[in-house]
PDB file of C-alpha atoms in Angstrom:
ATOM      1  CA  MET Y   5     -55.604  -0.309 -58.980  1.00  0.00           C
ATOM      2  CA  PHE Y   6     -59.818   1.378 -58.392  1.00  0.00           C
ATOM      3  CA  ILE Y   7     -60.505  -1.940 -59.521  1.00  0.00           C
ATOM      4  CA  ASP Y   8     -58.045  -3.932 -57.400  1.00  0.00           C
ATOM      5  CA  LEU Y   9     -59.621  -1.899 -54.401  1.00  0.00           C
ATOM      6  CA  ILE Y  10     -62.415  -3.111 -55.027  1.00  0.00           C
ATOM      7  CA  ASN Y  11     -61.905  -5.908 -55.325  1.00  0.00           C
ATOM      8  CA  ALA Y  12     -59.664  -7.044 -52.026  1.00  0.00           C
ATOM      9  CA  ASN Y  13     -62.063  -4.871 -50.100  1.00  0.00           C
ATOM     10  CA  PHE Y  14     -65.024  -8.225 -51.401  1.00  0.00           C
ATOM     11  CA  LEU Y  15     -66.954  -5.298 -52.542  1.00  0.00           C
ATOM     12  CA  LEU Y  16     -69.064  -5.480 -56.063  1.00  0.00           C
ATOM     13  CA  GLN Y  17     -69.368  -2.667 -59.115  1.00  0.00           C
ATOM     14  CA  HIS Y  18     -72.796  -3.268 -60.467  1.00  0.00           C
ATOM     15  CA  VAL Y  19     -72.801  -0.761 -63.850  1.00  0.00           C
ATOM     16  CA  THR Y  20     -71.284  -3.069 -67.190  1.00  0.00           C
ATOM     17  CA  GLU Y  21     -72.609  -0.361 -69.175  1.00  0.00           C
ATOM     18  CA  PRO Y  22     -71.001   3.521 -70.792  1.00  0.00           C
ATOM     19  CA  THR Y  23     -72.361   6.108 -69.165  1.00  0.00           C
ATOM     20  CA  ARG Y  24     -70.826   8.726 -70.931  1.00  0.00           C
ATOM     21  CA  GLN Y  25     -69.233   7.472 -74.700  1.00  0.00           C
ATOM     22  CA  ASN Y  26     -66.854   4.626 -74.100  1.00  0.00           C
ATOM     23  CA  ASN Y  27     -66.798   5.604 -70.562  1.00  0.00           C
ATOM     24  CA  ILE Y  28     -68.485   4.088 -66.670  1.00  0.00           C
ATOM     25  CA  LEU Y  29     -68.161   7.148 -64.850  1.00  0.00           C
ATOM     26  CA  ASN Y  30     -71.393   6.284 -63.105  1.00  0.00           C
ATOM     27  CA  LEU Y  31     -70.225   3.522 -59.985  1.00  0.00           C
ATOM     28  CA  VAL Y  32     -72.583   1.705 -58.258  1.00  0.00           C
ATOM     29  CA  ILE Y  33     -70.435  -0.092 -55.073  1.00  0.00           C
ATOM     30  CA  THR Y  34     -72.293  -2.224 -53.127  1.00  0.00           C
ATOM     31  CA  ASN Y  35     -71.670  -5.024 -50.414  1.00  0.00           C
ATOM     32  CA  PRO Y  36     -72.840  -8.673 -51.578  1.00  0.00           C
ATOM     33  CA  ASP Y  37     -75.164  -8.171 -48.183  1.00  0.00           C
ATOM     34  CA  LEU Y  38     -77.124  -5.342 -50.837  1.00  0.00           C
ATOM     35  CA  ARG Y  39     -79.314  -7.003 -53.678  1.00  0.00           C
ATOM     36  CA  ILE Y  40     -79.287  -3.921 -56.722  1.00  0.00           C
ATOM     37  CA  ILE Y  41     -82.705  -5.198 -58.907  1.00  0.00           C
ATOM     38  CA  GLY Y  42     -83.676  -4.484 -62.036  1.00  0.00           C
ATOM     39  CA  LEU Y  43     -79.601  -1.629 -62.859  1.00  0.00           C
ATOM     40  CA  GLU Y  44     -80.061  -0.319 -65.597  1.00  0.00           C
ATOM     41  CA  VAL Y  45     -79.104   2.611 -68.103  1.00  0.00           C
ATOM     42  CA  THR Y  46     -80.781   4.625 -69.277  1.00  0.00           C
ATOM     43  CA  ASP Y  47     -82.273   7.615 -71.290  1.00  0.00           C
ATOM     44  CA  LYS Y  48     -79.517  10.192 -71.981  1.00  0.00           C
ATOM     45  CA  ILE Y  49     -79.449  14.081 -69.621  1.00  0.00           C
ATOM     46  CA  GLY Y  50     -76.751  15.785 -72.407  1.00  0.00           C
ATOM     47  CA  ASP Y  51     -73.736  13.339 -72.131  1.00  0.00           C
ATOM     48  CA  HIS Y  52     -74.600  11.500 -68.896  1.00  0.00           C
ATOM     49  CA  ARG Y  53     -77.330   8.544 -69.510  1.00  0.00           C
ATOM     50  CA  MET Y  54     -78.547   7.977 -65.593  1.00  0.00           C
ATOM     51  CA  ILE Y  55     -78.811   4.503 -64.007  1.00  0.00           C
ATOM     52  CA  ASP Y  56     -82.350   3.113 -62.457  1.00  0.00           C
ATOM     53  CA  PHE Y  57     -81.953   1.159 -60.388  1.00  0.00           C
ATOM     54  CA  VAL Y  58     -83.807  -0.582 -57.094  1.00  0.00           C
ATOM     55  CA  LEU Y  59     -81.318  -1.192 -53.659  1.00  0.00           C
ATOM     56  CA  GLN Y  60     -82.956  -4.204 -51.711  1.00  0.00           C
ATOM     57  CA  VAL Y  61     -82.033  -4.257 -47.870  1.00  0.00           C
ATOM     58  CA  HIS Y  62     -82.735  -7.223 -44.892  1.00  0.00           C
ATOM     59  CA  ASP Y  63     -82.238  -5.982 -42.307  1.00  0.00           C
ATOM     60  CA  PRO Y  64     -81.997  -9.386 -39.850  1.00  0.00           C
ATOM     61  CA  LYS Y  65     -83.004  -7.164 -36.094  1.00  0.00           C
ATOM     62  CA  ALA Y  66     -86.637  -6.558 -38.136  1.00  0.00           C
ATOM     63  CA  ARG Y  67     -87.051  -8.874 -39.635  1.00  0.00           C
ATOM     64  CA  THR Y  68     -87.949  -6.888 -42.624  1.00  0.00           C
ATOM     65  CA  HIS Y  69     -87.332  -5.513 -46.000  1.00  0.00           C
ATOM     66  CA  LEU Y  70     -86.505  -2.468 -46.838  1.00  0.00           C
ATOM     67  CA  LYS Y  71     -86.880  -1.740 -50.067  1.00  0.00           C
ATOM     68  CA  ILE Y  72     -85.661   1.711 -52.165  1.00  0.00           C
ATOM     69  CA  SER Y  73     -86.529   3.194 -55.288  1.00  0.00           C
ATOM     70  CA  LEU Y  74     -85.019   5.727 -56.369  1.00  0.00           C
ATOM     71  CA  SER Y  75     -86.643   6.454 -59.948  1.00  0.00           C
ATOM     72  CA  HIS Y  76     -85.284   9.627 -62.384  1.00  0.00           C
ATOM     73  CA  LYS Y  77     -89.227   9.185 -64.910  1.00  0.00           C
ATOM     74  CA  HIS Y  78     -91.057  11.981 -63.147  1.00  0.00           C
ATOM     75  CA  ALA Y  79     -88.220  14.066 -62.475  1.00  0.00           C
ATOM     76  CA  ASN Y  80     -88.420  17.852 -63.311  1.00  0.00           C
ATOM     77  CA  PHE Y  81     -85.085  18.136 -65.783  1.00  0.00           C
ATOM     78  CA  GLU Y  82     -85.350  21.209 -67.229  1.00  0.00           C
ATOM     79  CA  LEU Y  83     -85.533  22.862 -63.317  1.00  0.00           C
ATOM     80  CA  LYS Y  84     -82.713  21.329 -62.556  1.00  0.00           C
ATOM     81  CA  LYS Y  85     -81.011  22.439 -65.553  1.00  0.00           C
ATOM     82  CA  GLU Y  86     -82.157  25.807 -64.752  1.00  0.00           C
ATOM     83  CA  GLU Y  87     -80.434  25.159 -61.443  1.00  0.00           C
ATOM     84  CA  PHE Y  88     -76.651  23.280 -62.396  1.00  0.00           C
ATOM     85  CA  SER Y  89     -76.441  26.327 -65.090  1.00  0.00           C
ATOM     86  CA  SER Y  90     -77.175  29.165 -62.603  1.00  0.00           C
ATOM     87  CA  PHE Y  91     -73.546  28.233 -60.277  1.00  0.00           C
ATOM     88  CA  ASP Y  92     -70.459  29.548 -60.286  1.00  0.00           C
ATOM     89  CA  TYR Y  93     -68.672  26.318 -60.501  1.00  0.00           C
ATOM     90  CA  LYS Y  94     -65.638  28.502 -61.147  1.00  0.00           C
ATOM     91  CA  VAL Y  95     -65.654  30.381 -57.715  1.00  0.00           C
ATOM     92  CA  LEU Y  96     -66.830  27.701 -55.937  1.00  0.00           C
ATOM     93  CA  MET Y  97     -64.279  25.362 -56.933  1.00  0.00           C
ATOM     94  CA  ARG Y  98     -61.565  28.222 -56.980  1.00  0.00           C
ATOM     95  CA  THR Y  99     -60.840  27.801 -52.984  1.00  0.00           C
ATOM     96  CA  LYS Y 100     -61.456  23.788 -53.350  1.00  0.00           C
ATOM     97  CA  THR Y 101     -58.769  21.251 -53.729  1.00  0.00           C
ATOM     98  CA  ALA Y 102     -58.894  17.338 -53.718  1.00  0.00           C
ATOM     99  CA  LYS Y 103     -58.890  17.072 -49.957  1.00  0.00           C
ATOM    100  CA  ASN Y 104     -61.429  19.469 -48.618  1.00  0.00           C
ATOM    101  CA  ALA Y 105     -63.443  20.209 -51.787  1.00  0.00           C
ATOM    102  CA  SER Y 106     -66.860  18.358 -50.139  1.00  0.00           C
TER     103      SER Y 106
END
């Protein structure tokens, strides 16, 4: 199972609440050296819920902390909705397989 792979590699999965219906589709997976602060499942976009968190990274060489904060609170979701609706996904994915879908 997927969770066995996560555990076998000493990784942590931080999202514990459903992000779409009763399922956890959004994952935040880290090694124990990375610190996730204040992860919360927030507002919905369509039928998905967003996650907000702060990733705190310690660089021992620099002797400083790097704090990365991603926030969707000021995002322009109407613009993103327009951009995503303009894609012809059938054409984009027609020639893609699981191996080359990046």
